[in-house]
Short mmCIF file of C-alpha atoms in Angstrom, two decimals:
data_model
loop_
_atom_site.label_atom_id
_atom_site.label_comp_id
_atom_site.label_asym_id
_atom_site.label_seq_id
_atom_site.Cartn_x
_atom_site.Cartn_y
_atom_site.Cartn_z
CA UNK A 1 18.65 14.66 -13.89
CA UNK A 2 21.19 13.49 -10.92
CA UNK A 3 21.86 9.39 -11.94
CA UNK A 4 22.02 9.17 -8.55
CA UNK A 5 19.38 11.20 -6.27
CA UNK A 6 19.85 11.84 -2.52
CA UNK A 7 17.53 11.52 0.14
CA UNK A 8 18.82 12.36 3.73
CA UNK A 9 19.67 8.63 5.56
CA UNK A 10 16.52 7.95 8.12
CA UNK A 11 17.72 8.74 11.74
CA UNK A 12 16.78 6.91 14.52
CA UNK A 13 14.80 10.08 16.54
CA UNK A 14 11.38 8.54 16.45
CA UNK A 15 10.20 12.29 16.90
CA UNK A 16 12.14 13.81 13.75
CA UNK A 17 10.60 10.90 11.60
CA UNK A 18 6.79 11.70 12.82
CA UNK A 19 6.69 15.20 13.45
CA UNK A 20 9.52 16.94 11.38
CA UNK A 21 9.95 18.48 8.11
CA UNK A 22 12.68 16.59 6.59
CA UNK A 23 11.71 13.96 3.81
CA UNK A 24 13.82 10.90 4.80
CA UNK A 25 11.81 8.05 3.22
CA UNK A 26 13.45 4.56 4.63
CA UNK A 27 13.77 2.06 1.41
CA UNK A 28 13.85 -1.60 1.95
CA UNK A 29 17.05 -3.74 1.95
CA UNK A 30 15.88 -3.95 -1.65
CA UNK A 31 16.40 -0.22 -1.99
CA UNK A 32 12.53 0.18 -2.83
CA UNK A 33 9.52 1.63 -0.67
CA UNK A 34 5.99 1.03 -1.27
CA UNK A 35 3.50 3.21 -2.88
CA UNK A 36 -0.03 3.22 -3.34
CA UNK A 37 -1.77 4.95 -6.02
CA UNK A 38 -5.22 6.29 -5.14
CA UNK A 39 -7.12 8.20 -7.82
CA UNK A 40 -7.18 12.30 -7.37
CA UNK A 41 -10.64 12.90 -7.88
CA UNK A 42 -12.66 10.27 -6.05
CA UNK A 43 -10.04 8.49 -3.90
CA UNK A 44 -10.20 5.02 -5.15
CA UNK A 45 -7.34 3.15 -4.45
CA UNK A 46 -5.92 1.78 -7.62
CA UNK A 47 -2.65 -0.26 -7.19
CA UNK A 48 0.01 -1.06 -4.98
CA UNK A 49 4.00 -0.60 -6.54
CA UNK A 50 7.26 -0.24 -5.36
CA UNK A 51 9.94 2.96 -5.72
CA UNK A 52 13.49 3.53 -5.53
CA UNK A 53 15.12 6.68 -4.51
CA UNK A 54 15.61 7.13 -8.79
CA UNK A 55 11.87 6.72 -9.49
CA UNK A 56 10.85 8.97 -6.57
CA UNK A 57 13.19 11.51 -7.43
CA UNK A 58 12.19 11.38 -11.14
CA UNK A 59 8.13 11.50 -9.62
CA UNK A 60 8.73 14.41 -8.12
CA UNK A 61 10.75 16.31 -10.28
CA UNK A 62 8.44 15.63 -13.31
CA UNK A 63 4.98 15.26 -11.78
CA UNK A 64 4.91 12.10 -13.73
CA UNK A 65 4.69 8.52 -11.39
CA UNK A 66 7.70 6.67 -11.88
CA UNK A 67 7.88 3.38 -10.42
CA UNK A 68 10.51 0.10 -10.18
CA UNK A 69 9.51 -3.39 -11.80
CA UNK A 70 10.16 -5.78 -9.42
CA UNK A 71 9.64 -8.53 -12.12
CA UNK A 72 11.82 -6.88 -14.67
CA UNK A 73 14.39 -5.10 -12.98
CA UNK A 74 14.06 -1.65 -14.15
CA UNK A 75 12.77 1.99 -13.90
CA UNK A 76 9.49 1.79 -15.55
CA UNK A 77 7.49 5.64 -16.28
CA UNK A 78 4.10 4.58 -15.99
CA UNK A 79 2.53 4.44 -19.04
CA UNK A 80 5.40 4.33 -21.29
CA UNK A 81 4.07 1.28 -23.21
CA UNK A 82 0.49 1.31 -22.21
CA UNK A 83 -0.18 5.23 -22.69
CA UNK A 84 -1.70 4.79 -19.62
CA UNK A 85 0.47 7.49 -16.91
CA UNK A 86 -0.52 8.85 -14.43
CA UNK A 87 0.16 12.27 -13.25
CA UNK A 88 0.22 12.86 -9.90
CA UNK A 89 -1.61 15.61 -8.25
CA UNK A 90 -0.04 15.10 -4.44
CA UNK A 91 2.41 12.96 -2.96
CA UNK A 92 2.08 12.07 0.67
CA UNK A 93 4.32 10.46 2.99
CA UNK A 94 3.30 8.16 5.96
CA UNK A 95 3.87 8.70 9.81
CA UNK A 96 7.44 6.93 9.88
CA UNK A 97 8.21 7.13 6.05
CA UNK A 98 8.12 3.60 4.39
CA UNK A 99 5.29 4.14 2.83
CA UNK A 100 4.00 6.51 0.19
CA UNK A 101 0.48 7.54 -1.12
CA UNK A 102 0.44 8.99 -5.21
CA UNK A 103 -3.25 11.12 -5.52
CA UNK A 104 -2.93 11.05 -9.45
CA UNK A 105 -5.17 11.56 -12.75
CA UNK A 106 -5.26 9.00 -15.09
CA UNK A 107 -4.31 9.48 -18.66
CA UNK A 108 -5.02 7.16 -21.63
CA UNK A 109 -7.77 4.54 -21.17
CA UNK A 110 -7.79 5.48 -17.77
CA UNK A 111 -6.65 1.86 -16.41
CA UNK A 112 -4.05 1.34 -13.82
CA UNK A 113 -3.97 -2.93 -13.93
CA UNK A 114 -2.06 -4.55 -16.78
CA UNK A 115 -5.08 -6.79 -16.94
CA UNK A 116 -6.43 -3.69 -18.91
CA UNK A 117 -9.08 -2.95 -15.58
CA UNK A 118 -9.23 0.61 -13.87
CA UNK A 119 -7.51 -0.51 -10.41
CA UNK A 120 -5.33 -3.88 -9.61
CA UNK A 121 -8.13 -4.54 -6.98
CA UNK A 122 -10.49 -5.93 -9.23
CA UNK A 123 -11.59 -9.16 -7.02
CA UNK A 124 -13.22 -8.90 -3.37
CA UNK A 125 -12.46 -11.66 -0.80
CA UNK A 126 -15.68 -12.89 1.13
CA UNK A 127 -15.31 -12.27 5.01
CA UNK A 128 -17.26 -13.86 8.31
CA UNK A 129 -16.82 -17.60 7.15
CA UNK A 130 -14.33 -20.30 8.71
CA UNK A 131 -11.69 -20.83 6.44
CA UNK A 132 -12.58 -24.19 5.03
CA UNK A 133 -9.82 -26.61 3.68
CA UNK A 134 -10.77 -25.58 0.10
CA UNK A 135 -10.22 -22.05 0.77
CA UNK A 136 -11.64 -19.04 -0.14
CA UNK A 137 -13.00 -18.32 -3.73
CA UNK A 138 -12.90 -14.57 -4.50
CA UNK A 139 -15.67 -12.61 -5.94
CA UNK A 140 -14.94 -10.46 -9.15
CA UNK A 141 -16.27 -6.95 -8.55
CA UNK A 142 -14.99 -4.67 -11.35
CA UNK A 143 -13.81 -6.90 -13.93
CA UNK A 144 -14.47 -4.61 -16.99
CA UNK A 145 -11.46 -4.29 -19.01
CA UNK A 146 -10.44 -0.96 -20.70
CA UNK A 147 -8.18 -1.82 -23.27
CA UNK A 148 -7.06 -5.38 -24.51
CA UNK A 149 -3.64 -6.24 -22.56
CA UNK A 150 -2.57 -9.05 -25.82
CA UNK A 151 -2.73 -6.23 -28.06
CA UNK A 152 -1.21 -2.70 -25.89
CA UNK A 153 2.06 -5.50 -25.09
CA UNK A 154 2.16 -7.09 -28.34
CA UNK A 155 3.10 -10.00 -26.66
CA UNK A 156 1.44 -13.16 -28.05
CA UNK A 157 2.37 -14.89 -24.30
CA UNK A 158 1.42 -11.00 -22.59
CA UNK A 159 -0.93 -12.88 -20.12
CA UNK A 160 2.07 -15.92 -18.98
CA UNK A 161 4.91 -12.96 -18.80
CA UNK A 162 5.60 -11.47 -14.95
CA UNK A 163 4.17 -8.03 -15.46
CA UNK A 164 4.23 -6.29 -12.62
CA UNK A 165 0.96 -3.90 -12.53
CA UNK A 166 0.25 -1.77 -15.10
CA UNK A 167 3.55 -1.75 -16.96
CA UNK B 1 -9.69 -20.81 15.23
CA UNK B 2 -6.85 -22.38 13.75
CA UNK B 3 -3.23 -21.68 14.84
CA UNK B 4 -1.69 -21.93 11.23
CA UNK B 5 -4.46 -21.03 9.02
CA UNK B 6 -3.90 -22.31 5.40
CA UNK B 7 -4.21 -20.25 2.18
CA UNK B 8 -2.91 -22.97 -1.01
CA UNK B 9 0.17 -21.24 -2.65
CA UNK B 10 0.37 -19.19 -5.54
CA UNK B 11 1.24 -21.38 -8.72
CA UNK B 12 3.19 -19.97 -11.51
CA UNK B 13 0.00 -19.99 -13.73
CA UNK B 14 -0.27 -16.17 -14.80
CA UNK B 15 -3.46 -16.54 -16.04
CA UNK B 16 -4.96 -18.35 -13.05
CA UNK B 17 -3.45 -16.04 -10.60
CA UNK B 18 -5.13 -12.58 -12.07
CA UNK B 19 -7.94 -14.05 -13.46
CA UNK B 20 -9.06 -17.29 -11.51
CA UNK B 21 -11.52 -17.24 -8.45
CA UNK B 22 -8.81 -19.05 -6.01
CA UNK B 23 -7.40 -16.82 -3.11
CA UNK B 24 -3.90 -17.48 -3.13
CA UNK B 25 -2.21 -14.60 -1.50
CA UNK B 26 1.65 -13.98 -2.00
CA UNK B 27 3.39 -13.87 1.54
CA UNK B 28 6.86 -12.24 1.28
CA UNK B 29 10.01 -13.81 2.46
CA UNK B 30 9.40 -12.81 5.72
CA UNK B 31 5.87 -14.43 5.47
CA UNK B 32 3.97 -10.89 5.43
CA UNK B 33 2.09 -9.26 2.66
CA UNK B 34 1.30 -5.37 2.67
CA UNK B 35 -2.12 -4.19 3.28
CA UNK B 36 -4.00 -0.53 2.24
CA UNK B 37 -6.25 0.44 4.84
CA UNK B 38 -8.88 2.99 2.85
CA UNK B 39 -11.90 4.31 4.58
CA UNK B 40 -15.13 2.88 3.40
CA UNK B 41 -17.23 5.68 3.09
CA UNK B 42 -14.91 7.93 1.99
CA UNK B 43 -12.36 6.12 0.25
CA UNK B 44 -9.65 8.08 1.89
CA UNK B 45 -6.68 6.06 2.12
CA UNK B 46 -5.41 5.70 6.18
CA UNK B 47 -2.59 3.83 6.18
CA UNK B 48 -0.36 0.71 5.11
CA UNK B 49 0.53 -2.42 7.12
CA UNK B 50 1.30 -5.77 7.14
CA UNK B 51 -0.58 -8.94 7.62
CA UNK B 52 1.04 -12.94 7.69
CA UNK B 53 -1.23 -15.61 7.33
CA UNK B 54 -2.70 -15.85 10.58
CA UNK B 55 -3.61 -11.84 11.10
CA UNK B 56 -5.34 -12.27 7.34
CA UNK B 57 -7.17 -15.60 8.37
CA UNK B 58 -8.16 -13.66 11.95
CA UNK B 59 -9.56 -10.67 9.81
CA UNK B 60 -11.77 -12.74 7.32
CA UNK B 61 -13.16 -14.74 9.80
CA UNK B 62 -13.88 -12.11 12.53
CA UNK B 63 -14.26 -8.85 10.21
CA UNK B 64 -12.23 -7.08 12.34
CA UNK B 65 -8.77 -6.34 10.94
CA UNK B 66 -5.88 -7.69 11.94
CA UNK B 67 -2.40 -7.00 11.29
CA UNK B 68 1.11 -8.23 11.74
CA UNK B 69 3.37 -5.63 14.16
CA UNK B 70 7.11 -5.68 12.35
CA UNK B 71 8.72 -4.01 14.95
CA UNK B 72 7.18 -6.09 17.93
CA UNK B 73 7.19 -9.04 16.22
CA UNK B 74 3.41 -10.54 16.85
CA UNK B 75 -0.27 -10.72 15.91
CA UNK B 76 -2.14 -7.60 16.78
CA UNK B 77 -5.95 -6.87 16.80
CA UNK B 78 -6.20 -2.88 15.33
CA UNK B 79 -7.33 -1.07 18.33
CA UNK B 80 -6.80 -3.48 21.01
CA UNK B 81 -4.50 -1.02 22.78
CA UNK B 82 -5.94 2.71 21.34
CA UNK B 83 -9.48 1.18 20.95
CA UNK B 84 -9.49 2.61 17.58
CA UNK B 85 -10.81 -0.51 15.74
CA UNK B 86 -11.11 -1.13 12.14
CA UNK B 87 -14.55 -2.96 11.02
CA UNK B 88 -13.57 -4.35 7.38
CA UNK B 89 -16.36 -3.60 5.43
CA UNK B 90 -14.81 -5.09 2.22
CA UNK B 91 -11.67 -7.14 1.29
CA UNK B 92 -9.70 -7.21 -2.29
CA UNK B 93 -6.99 -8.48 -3.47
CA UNK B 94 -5.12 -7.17 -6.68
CA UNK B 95 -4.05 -8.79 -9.91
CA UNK B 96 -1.14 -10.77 -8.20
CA UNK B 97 -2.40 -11.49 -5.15
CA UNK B 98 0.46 -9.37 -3.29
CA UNK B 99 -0.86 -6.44 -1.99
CA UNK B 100 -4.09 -6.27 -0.27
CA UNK B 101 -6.94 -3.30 -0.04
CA UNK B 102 -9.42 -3.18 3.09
CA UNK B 103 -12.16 -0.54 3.15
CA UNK B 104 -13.15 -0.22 6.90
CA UNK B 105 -15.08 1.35 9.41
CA UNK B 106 -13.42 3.55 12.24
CA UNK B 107 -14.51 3.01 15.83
CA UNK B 108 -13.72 4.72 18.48
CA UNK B 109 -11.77 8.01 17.90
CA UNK B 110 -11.79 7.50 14.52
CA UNK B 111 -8.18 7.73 14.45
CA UNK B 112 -5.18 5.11 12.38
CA UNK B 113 -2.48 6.48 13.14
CA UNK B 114 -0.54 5.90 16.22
CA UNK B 115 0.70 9.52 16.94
CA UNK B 116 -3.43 10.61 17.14
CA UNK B 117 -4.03 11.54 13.55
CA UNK B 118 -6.76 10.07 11.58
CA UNK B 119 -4.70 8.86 8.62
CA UNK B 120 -1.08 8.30 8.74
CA UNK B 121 -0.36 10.55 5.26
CA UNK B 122 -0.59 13.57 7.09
CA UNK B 123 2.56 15.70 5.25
CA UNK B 124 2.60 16.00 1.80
CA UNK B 125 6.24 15.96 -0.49
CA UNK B 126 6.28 19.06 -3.15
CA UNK B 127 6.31 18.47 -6.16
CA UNK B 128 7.61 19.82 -9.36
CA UNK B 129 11.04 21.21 -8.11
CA UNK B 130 14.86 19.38 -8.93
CA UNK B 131 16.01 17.77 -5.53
CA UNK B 132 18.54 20.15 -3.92
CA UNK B 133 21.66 19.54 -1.54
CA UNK B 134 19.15 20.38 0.97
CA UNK B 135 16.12 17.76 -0.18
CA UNK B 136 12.61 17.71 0.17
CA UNK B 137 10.22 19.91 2.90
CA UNK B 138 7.97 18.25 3.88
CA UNK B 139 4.44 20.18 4.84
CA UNK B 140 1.66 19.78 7.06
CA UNK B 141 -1.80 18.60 5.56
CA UNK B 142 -3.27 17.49 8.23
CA UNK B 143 -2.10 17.50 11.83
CA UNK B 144 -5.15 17.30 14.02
CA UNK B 145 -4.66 15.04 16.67
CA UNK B 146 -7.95 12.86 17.58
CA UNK B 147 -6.28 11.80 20.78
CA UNK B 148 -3.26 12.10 22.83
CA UNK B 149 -0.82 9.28 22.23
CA UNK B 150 1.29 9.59 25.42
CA UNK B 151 -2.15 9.00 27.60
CA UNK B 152 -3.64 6.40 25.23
CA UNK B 153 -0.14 4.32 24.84
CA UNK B 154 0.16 5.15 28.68
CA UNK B 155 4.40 5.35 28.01
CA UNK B 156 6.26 8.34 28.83
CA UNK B 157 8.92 7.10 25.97
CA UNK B 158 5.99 6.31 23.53
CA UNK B 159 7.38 8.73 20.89
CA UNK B 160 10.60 7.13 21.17
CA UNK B 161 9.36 4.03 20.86
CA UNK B 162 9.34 1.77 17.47
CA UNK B 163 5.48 2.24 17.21
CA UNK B 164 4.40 0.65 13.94
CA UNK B 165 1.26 2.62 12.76
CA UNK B 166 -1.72 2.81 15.03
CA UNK B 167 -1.06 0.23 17.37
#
C-alpha cells in the first residue's frame, strides 16, 4: 500500500469538478476532508469525521472506513480498538468534492459514538424559540448505550480523554 | 432578532460536553461549524454546509435553515435565490458539539444541490481496487436534474462560478 497515495490536484474548471469523471477530492489546509457516515440499510446518519488522502486511499482500497483523529494525530481504522468498523457499502462524493458520504454496515455492537450510542447524534436541539440568554438545553433522543466506553478503552479517565468519535 | 446571537462556549469538561443538556456548539477557527443536511422522511443524506453563529441562531428560531456561503462570504437563507427551501424538521448535535445533523423538508423543486440535482452525492467512488497512476472514475448515480441552473441562477457564467451547494 503506496505511503503516499495520489489524488489528481483540484482544478479550477468549475464544470470538470461538477460534471466530470475524475475523482479530485479538495482536502483542507489541514490536508483532511469531511465525511459523513450514514448507515447502508436505513440511511441514518451516524457521525461526522475527517479523512486524509492516506485514509481515503486505504477506504477504498480495503472496503474498510479509515478515518484521521483530529484529537490524536493519527490514522485511526475504525474499529480497531472498539471492534466496532464499519464496512462501507458505497462511497459518494459531493457536487464540488470537499465533502464525502460513507453508506456502511456496522460491525461489532453496532455503535458508531465513542459514548458507546449507535450514531454521534444522540441529542436534538429544540427549534421555534428566541434564543434566551440561558441558551438552549438539548433534548436527549437516543441515548441508549451499546457497549460501556470505560471498559472497550480501558481507560480509567476514557470519558475526560479527547476522543474523537468512535475511536 | 439579534445581530450576534450568543451560544456559551464549549468548556473543556468531557463529560459535560457529550453528556450534559447545554448547547454549546464548537465554531471552527473561521467561526463556522459543518452541517449534514438529511431528508426527513427518507433519511437520505443531501448535502453538507456550513453554518456560524448567526445562520444557526436564524435556523432555530425561524425553522428554516440557514447557512453560511464560504465562497461569498455571508448569511444565506436555503432557497432564497432557487426557492428550494429547507423546513428543519429536527436539529442534533453530536457527541462534541462540532458537527451538526438537520433532517428537513424540501420545498419547491425538491432539489439541494445547486447544479439541479436533488442531493449533492450524485457520483459514487469505486471501491475495492489499488489507486492507479490514473486514479479514481468516478460514476453517475444519479444525474437527474430537477431544474435548470443557468435559468434559476439567471447567470450565463453560473457554472463557472464558485457556487457553494444549492445556493
Amino acid at each position: 500500500m503506496k505511503k503516499e497515495p495520489l489524488f489528481p490536484p483540484q482544478g479550477t474548471d468549475k464544470s470538470e469538478i461538477e460534471e466530470g469523471s475524475v475523482f479530485a477530492p479538495r482536502f483542507d489546509k489541514d490536508g483532511l476532508i469531511p465525511v459523513v457516515a450514514a448507515e447502508a440499510a436505513t440511511g441514518e446518519v451516524l457521525m461526522v469525521a475527517y479523512m486524509n488522502a492516506e485514509a481515503l486511499a486505504r477506504t477504498i482500497e480495503t472496503g474498510e472506513a479509515h478515518y484521521w483523529s483530529r484529537s490524536r494525530g493519527k490514522l485511526w481504522r475504525k474499529g480497531e480498538t472498539s471492534g466496532n468498523a464499519q464496512r462501507v457499502v458505497e462511497l459518494r462524493t459531493d457536487c464540488d468534492q470537499d465533502a464525502l458520504l460513507l453508506k456502511v454496515e456496522l460491525t461489532g455492537s453496532e455503535a458508531c459514538c465513542h459514548t458507546g450510542r449507535r450514531s454521534c447524534f444522540y441529542r436534538a436541539v429544540p427549534l421555534g424559540e428566541p434564543i434566551g440568554k440561558d441558551g438552549v438545553t438539548l433534548r436527549l433522543i437516543d441515548g441508549e448505550r451499546r457497549f460501556d466506553p470505560e471498559s472497550v478503552y480501558r481507560h480509567s479517565g476514557a470519558a475526560n480523554r479527547t476522543l474523537k468519535k468512535s475511536e
